[in-house]
Short mmCIF file of C-alpha atoms in Angstrom, two decimals:
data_model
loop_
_atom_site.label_atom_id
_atom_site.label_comp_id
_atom_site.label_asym_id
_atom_site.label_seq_id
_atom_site.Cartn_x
_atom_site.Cartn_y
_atom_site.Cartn_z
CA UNK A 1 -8.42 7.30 -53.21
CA UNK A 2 -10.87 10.02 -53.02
CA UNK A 3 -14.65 9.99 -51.89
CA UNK A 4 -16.02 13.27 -51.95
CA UNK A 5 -18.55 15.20 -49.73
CA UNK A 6 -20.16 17.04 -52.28
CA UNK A 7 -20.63 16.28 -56.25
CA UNK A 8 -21.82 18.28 -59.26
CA UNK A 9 -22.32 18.55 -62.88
CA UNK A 10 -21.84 20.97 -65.49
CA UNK A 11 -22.70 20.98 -69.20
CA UNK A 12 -21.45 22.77 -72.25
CA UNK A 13 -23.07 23.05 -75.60
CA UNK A 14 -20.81 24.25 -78.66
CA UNK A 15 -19.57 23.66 -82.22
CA UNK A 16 -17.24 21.09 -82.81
CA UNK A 17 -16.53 21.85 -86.86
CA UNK A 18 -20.28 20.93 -88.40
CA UNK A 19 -21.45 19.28 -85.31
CA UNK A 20 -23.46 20.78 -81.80
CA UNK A 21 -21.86 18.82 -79.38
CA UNK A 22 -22.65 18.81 -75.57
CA UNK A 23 -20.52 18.14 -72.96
CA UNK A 24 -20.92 16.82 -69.97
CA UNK A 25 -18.01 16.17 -66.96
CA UNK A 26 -18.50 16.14 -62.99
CA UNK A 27 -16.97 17.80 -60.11
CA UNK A 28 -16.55 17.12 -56.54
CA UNK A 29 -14.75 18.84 -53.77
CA UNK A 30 -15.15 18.36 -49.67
CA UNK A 31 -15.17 22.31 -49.17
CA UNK A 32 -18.31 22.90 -50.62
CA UNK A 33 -20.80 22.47 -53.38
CA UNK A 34 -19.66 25.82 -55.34
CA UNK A 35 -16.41 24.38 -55.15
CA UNK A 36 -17.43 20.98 -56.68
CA UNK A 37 -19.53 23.12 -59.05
CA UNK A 38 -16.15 25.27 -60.01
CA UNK A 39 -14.47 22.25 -60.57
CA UNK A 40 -17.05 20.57 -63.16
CA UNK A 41 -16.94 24.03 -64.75
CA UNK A 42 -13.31 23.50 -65.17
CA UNK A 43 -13.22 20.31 -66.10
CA UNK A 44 -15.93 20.66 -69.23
CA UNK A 45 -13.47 23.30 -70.00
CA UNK A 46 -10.29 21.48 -70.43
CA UNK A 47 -12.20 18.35 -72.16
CA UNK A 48 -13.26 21.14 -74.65
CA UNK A 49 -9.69 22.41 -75.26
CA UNK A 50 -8.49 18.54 -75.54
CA UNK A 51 -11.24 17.99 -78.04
CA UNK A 52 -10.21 20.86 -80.32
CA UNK A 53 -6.90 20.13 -79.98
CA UNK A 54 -7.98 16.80 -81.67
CA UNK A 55 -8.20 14.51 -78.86
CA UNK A 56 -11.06 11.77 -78.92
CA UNK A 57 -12.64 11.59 -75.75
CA UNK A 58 -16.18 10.84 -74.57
CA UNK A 59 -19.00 13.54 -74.26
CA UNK A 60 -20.31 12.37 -70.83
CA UNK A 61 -19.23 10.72 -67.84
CA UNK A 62 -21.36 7.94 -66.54
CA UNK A 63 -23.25 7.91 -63.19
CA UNK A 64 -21.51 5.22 -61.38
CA UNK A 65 -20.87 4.99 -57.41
CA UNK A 66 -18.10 2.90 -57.57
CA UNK A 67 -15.17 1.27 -60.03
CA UNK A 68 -16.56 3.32 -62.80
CA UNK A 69 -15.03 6.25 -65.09
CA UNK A 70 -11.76 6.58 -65.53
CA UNK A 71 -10.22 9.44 -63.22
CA UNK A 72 -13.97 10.17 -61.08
CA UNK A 73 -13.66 9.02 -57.58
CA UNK A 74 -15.81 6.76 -55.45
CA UNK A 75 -19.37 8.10 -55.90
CA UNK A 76 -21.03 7.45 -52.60
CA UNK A 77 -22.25 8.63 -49.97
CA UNK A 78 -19.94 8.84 -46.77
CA UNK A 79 -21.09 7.84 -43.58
CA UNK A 80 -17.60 8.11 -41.44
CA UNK A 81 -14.16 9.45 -41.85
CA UNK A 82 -11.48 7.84 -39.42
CA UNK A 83 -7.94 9.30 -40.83
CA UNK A 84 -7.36 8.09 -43.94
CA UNK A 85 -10.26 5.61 -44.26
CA UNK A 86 -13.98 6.45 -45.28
CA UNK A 87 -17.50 4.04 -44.77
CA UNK A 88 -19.53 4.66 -47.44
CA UNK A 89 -22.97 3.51 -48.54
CA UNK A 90 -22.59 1.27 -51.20
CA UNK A 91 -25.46 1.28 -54.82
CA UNK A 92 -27.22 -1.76 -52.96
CA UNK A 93 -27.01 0.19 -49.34
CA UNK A 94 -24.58 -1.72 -47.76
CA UNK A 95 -21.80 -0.16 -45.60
CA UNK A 96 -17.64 -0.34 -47.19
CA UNK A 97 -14.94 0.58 -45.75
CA UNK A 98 -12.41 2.61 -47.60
CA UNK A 99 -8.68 2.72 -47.34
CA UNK A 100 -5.60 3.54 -48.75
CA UNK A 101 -3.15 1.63 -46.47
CA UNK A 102 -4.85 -1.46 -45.20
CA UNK A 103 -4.64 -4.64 -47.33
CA UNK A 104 -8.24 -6.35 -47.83
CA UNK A 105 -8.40 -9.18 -50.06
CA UNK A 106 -11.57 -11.07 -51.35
CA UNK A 107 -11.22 -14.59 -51.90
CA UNK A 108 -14.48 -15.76 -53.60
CA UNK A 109 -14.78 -19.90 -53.00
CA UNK A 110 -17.80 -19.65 -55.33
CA UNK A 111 -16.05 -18.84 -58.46
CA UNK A 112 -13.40 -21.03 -58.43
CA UNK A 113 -14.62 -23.30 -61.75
CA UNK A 114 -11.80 -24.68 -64.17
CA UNK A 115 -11.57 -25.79 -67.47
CA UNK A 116 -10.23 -28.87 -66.44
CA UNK A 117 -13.47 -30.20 -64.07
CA UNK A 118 -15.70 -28.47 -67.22
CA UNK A 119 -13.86 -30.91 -69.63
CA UNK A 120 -14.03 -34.06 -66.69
CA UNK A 121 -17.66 -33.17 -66.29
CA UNK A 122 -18.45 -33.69 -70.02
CA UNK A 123 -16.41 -36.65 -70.21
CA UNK A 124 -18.24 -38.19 -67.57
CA UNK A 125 -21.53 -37.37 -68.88
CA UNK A 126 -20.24 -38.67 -72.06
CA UNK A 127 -18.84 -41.79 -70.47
CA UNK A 128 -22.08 -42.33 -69.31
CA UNK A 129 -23.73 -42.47 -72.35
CA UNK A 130 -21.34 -44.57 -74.00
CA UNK A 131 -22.03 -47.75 -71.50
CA UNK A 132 -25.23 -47.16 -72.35
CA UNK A 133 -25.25 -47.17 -75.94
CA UNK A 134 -23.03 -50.07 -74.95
CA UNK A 135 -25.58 -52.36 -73.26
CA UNK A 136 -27.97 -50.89 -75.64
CA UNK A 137 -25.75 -51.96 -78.52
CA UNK A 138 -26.90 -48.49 -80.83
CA UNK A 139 -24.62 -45.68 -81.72
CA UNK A 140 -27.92 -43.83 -82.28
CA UNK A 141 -28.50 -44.05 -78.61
CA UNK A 142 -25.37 -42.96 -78.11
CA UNK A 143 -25.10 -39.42 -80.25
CA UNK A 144 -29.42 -38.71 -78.85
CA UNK A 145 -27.85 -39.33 -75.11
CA UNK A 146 -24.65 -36.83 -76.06
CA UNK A 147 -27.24 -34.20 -76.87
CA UNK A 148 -29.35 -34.45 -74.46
CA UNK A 149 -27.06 -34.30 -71.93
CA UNK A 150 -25.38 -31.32 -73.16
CA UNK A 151 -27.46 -28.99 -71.20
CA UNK A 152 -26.45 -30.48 -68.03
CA UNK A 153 -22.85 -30.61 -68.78
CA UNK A 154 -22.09 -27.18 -66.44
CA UNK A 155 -23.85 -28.93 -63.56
CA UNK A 156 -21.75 -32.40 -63.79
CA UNK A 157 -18.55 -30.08 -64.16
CA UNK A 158 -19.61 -28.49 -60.99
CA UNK A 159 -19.90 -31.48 -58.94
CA UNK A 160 -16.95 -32.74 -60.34
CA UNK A 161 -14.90 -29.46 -59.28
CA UNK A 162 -16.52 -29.97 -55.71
CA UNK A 163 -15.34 -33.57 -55.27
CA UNK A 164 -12.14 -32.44 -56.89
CA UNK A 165 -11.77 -29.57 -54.40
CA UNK A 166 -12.73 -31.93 -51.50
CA UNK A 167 -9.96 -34.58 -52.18
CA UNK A 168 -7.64 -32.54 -51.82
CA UNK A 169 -9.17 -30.85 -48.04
CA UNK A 170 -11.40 -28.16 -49.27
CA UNK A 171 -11.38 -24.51 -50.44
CA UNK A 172 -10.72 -23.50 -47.00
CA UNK A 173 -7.46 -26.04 -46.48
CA UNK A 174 -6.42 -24.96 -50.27
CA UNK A 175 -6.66 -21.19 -49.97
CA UNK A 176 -4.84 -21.61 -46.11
CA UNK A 177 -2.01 -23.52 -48.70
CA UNK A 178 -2.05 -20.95 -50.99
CA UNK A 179 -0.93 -18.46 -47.61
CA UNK A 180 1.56 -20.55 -46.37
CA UNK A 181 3.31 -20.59 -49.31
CA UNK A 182 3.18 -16.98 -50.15
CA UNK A 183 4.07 -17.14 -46.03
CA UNK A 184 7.08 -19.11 -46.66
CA UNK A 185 9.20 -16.22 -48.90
CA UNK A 186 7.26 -13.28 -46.72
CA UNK A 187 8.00 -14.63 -43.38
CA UNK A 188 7.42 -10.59 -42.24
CA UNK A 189 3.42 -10.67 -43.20
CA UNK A 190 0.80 -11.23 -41.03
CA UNK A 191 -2.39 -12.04 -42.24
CA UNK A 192 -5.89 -12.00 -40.33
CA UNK A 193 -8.31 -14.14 -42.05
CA UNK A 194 -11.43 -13.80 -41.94
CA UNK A 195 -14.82 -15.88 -43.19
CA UNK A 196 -17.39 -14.40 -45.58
CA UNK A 197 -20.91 -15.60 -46.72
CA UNK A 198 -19.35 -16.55 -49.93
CA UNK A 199 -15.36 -17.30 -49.27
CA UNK A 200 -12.41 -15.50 -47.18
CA UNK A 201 -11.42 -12.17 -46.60
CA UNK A 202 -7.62 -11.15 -45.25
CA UNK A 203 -6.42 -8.19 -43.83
CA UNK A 204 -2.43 -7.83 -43.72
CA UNK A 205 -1.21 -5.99 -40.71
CA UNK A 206 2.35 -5.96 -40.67
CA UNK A 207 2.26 -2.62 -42.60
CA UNK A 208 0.62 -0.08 -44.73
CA UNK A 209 0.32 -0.54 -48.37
CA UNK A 210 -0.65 1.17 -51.81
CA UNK A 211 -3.07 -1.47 -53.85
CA UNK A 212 -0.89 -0.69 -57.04
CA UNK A 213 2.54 -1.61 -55.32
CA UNK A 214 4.13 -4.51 -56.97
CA UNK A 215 3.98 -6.69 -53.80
CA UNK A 216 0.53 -6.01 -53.49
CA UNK A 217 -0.08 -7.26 -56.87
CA UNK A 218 2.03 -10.22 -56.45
CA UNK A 219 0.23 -11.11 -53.11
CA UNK A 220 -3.27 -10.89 -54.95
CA UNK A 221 -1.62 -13.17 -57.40
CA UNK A 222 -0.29 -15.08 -55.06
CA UNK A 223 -3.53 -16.34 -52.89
CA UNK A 224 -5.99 -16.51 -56.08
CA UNK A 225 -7.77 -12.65 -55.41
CA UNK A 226 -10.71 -12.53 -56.79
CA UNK A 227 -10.45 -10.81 -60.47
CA UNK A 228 -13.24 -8.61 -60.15
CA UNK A 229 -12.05 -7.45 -56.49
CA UNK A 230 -8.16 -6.50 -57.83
CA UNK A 231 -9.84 -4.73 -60.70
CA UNK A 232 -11.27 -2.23 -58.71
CA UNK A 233 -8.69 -1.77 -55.63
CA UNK A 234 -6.58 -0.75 -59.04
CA UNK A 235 -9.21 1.37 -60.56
CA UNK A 236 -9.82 3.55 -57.20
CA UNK A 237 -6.32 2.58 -55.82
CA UNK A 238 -7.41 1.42 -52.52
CA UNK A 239 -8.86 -1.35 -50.72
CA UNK A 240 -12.47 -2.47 -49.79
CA UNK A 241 -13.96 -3.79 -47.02
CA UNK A 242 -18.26 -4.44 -46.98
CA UNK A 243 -19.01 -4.14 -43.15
CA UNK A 244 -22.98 -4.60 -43.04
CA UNK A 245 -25.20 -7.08 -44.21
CA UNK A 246 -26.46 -7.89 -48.15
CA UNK A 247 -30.20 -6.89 -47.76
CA UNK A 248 -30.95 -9.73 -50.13
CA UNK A 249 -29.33 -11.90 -47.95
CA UNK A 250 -31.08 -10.81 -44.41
CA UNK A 251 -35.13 -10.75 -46.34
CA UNK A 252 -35.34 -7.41 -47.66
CA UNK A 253 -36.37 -8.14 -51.35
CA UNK A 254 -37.00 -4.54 -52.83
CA UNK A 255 -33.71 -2.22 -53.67
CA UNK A 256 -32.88 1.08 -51.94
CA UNK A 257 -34.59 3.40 -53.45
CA UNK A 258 -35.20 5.32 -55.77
CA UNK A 259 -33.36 3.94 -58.55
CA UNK A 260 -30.50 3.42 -59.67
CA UNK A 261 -29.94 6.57 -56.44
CA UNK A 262 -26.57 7.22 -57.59
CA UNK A 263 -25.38 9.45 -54.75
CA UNK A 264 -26.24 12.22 -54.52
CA UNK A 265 -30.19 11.95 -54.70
CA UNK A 266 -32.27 14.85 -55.00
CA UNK A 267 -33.69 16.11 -52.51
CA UNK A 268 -37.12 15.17 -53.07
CA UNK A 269 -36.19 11.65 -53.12
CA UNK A 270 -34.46 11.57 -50.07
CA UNK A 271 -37.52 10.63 -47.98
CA UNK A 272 -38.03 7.07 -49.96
CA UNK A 273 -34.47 6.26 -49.62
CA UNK A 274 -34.27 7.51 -45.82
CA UNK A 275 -37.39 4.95 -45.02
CA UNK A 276 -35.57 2.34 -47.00
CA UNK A 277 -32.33 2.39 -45.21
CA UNK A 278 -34.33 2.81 -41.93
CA UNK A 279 -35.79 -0.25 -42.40
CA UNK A 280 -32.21 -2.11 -43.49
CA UNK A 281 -30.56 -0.72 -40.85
CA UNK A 282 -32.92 -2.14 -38.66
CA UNK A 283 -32.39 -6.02 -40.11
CA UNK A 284 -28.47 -5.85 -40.79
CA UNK A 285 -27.79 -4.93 -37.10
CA UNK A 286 -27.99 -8.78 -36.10
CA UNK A 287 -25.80 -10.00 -38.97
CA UNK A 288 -22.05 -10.13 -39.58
CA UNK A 289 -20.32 -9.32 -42.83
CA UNK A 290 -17.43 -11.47 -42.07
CA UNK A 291 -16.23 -14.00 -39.05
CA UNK A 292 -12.69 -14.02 -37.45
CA UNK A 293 -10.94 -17.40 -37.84
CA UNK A 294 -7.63 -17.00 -37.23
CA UNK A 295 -4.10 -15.17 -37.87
CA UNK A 296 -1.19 -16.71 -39.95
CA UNK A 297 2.26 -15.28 -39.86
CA UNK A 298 3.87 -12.89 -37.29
CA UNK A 299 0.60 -11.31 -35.94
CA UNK A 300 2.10 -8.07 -35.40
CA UNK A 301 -0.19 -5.32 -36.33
CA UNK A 302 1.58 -1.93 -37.54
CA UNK A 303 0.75 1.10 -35.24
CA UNK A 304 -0.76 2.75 -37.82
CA UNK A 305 -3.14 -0.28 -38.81
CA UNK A 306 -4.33 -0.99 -35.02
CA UNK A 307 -7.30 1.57 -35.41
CA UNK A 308 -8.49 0.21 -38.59
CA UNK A 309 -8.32 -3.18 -37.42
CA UNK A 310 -10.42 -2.48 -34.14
CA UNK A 311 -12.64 -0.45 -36.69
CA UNK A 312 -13.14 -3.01 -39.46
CA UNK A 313 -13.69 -5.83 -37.23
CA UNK A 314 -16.29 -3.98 -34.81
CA UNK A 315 -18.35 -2.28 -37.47
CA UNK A 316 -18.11 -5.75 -39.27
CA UNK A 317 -19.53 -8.22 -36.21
CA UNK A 318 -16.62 -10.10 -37.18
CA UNK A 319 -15.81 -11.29 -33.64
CA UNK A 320 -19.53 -11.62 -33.11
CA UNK A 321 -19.88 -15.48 -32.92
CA UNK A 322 -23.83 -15.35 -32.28
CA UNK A 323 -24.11 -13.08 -35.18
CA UNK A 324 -25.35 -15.44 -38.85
CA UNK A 325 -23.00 -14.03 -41.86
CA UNK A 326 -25.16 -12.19 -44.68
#
């Protein structure tokens, strides 16, 4: 994991047999910004040698804060450093943590959709339509109903899914499942759970880990991760915590400005995005990102995790119980 203090970008025009190609590649550094600006020098240099050599590589790196190209760190802009871990200001000016040791996982309750209650739902609809045609005594009625109630087919699959999900206790009670039997051949892990706007988080204590280890990978695996969330603890190998509120969640309709604001902004654009955070900074500071529920497993909490722990869950209102999630 690496978030940088300081970013820059150099370019390079040259031949490349009967072509004028430009190249484009970034450089950071925490030193300075002559050092970041020696390493993007450096950088379009060896990406020139790699293309003559015959490589095929792209001319430009994109802009990206976070999860983007390959081998650019996390383009944001830091807030803290405590040890290892960095809070950063996320593209939609939320606060993250950062870290290399502590295991975060996101489990999203909202995406959980099968192709099993998809194929239920349209049977039901279809169902439906065949009683009628039924009473009706017209196949005609029958095939007009099927197609008319095709559009609807992702919303009957969805309520099926939720009554499937609460017969058997919920997505809370089946992700808690999920733990226990992960739980069951890791009898070492504890795991601090924690509720989100939109599902769980979890925070294993019982030691630091890398996000690319194989047990980390098995444990994602293991208590349905969401996809989107592994992808990116693997991209920037580490883990992610949001600690502040959504804005869109807590009334604030417009997005930080300017835009996109890919850290770093100029500097003539730092006034709009200063008065923009001002004012979001103001609103998040009576919401929670996340709610403490409870602790399955040992409970011990490594002595090098204790820190982050008292950091992630005070930055996060997470033991705030007047505090609404957003």
């Amino acid at each position: 994991m690496i978030v940088p203090e300081y970013w820059a970008e150099a370019r390079r025009t040259a031949q490349l047999g009967t072509k004028a190609i430009e190249l484009r590649r970034f450089g950071w550094s925490n030193i300075s910004p002559e050092d970041a600006q020696a390493m993007a020098e450096a950088r379009v240099e060896e990406a020139w040698a790699r293309l003559r050599a015959g490589e095929t590589l792209p001319h430009r790196e994109p802009k990206l804060p976070y999860n983007g190209s390959e081998g650019v760190p996390i383009r944001e802009e830091v807030l803290a450093r405590h040890g290892e871990a960095v809070i950063t200001r996320n593209a939609y000016g939320a606060h993250c943590l950062n870290t290399e040791q502590a295991l975060f996982a996101d489990i999203d309750f909202t995406s959980e959709f099968s192709l099993k209650s998809g194929l239920l739902g349209f049977a039901l609809l279809n169902f439906l339509n065949l009683l009628l045609a039924l009473q009706l005594r017209s196949s005609g009625v029958f095939l007009l109903c099927m197609l008319v109630s095709m559009p609807f087919s992702a919303a009957a699959a969805r309520q099926v899914e939720r009554l499937l999900v609460g017969l058997r206790g919920g997505r809370l009670h089946l992700a808690r499942q999920r733990m226990q039997v992960f739980l069951s051949t890791h009898p070492d892990w504890s795991l601090r759970l924690y509720q989100t706007p939109a599902g769980l988080r979890v925070l294993a204590t019982q030691q630091p880990l890398a996000a690319r280890s194989a047990e980390v990978r098995a444990f994602f695996q293991a208590v349905a991760t969401d996809p989107v969330y592994v992808r990116m603890c693997l991209h920037q190998n580490c883990f992610r915590a949001r600690l502040s509120a959504k804005p869109w969640r807590i009334g604030i309709s417009n997005s930080m400005r300017p835009r996109p604001g890919v850290w770093p902004v100029s500097p003539e654009k730092l006034p709009i995005r200063s008065a923009w955070i001002e004012g979001y900074e103001a609103k998040a500071a009576g919401y929670a990102a996340c709610r403490y529920l409870e602790t399955l497993g040992t409970g011990q909490i490594h002595a090098e995790l204790q820190d982050l722990v008292d950091l992630h869950d005070r930055e996060s209102g997470a033991l705030r119980q007047d505090a609404p999630l957003a």
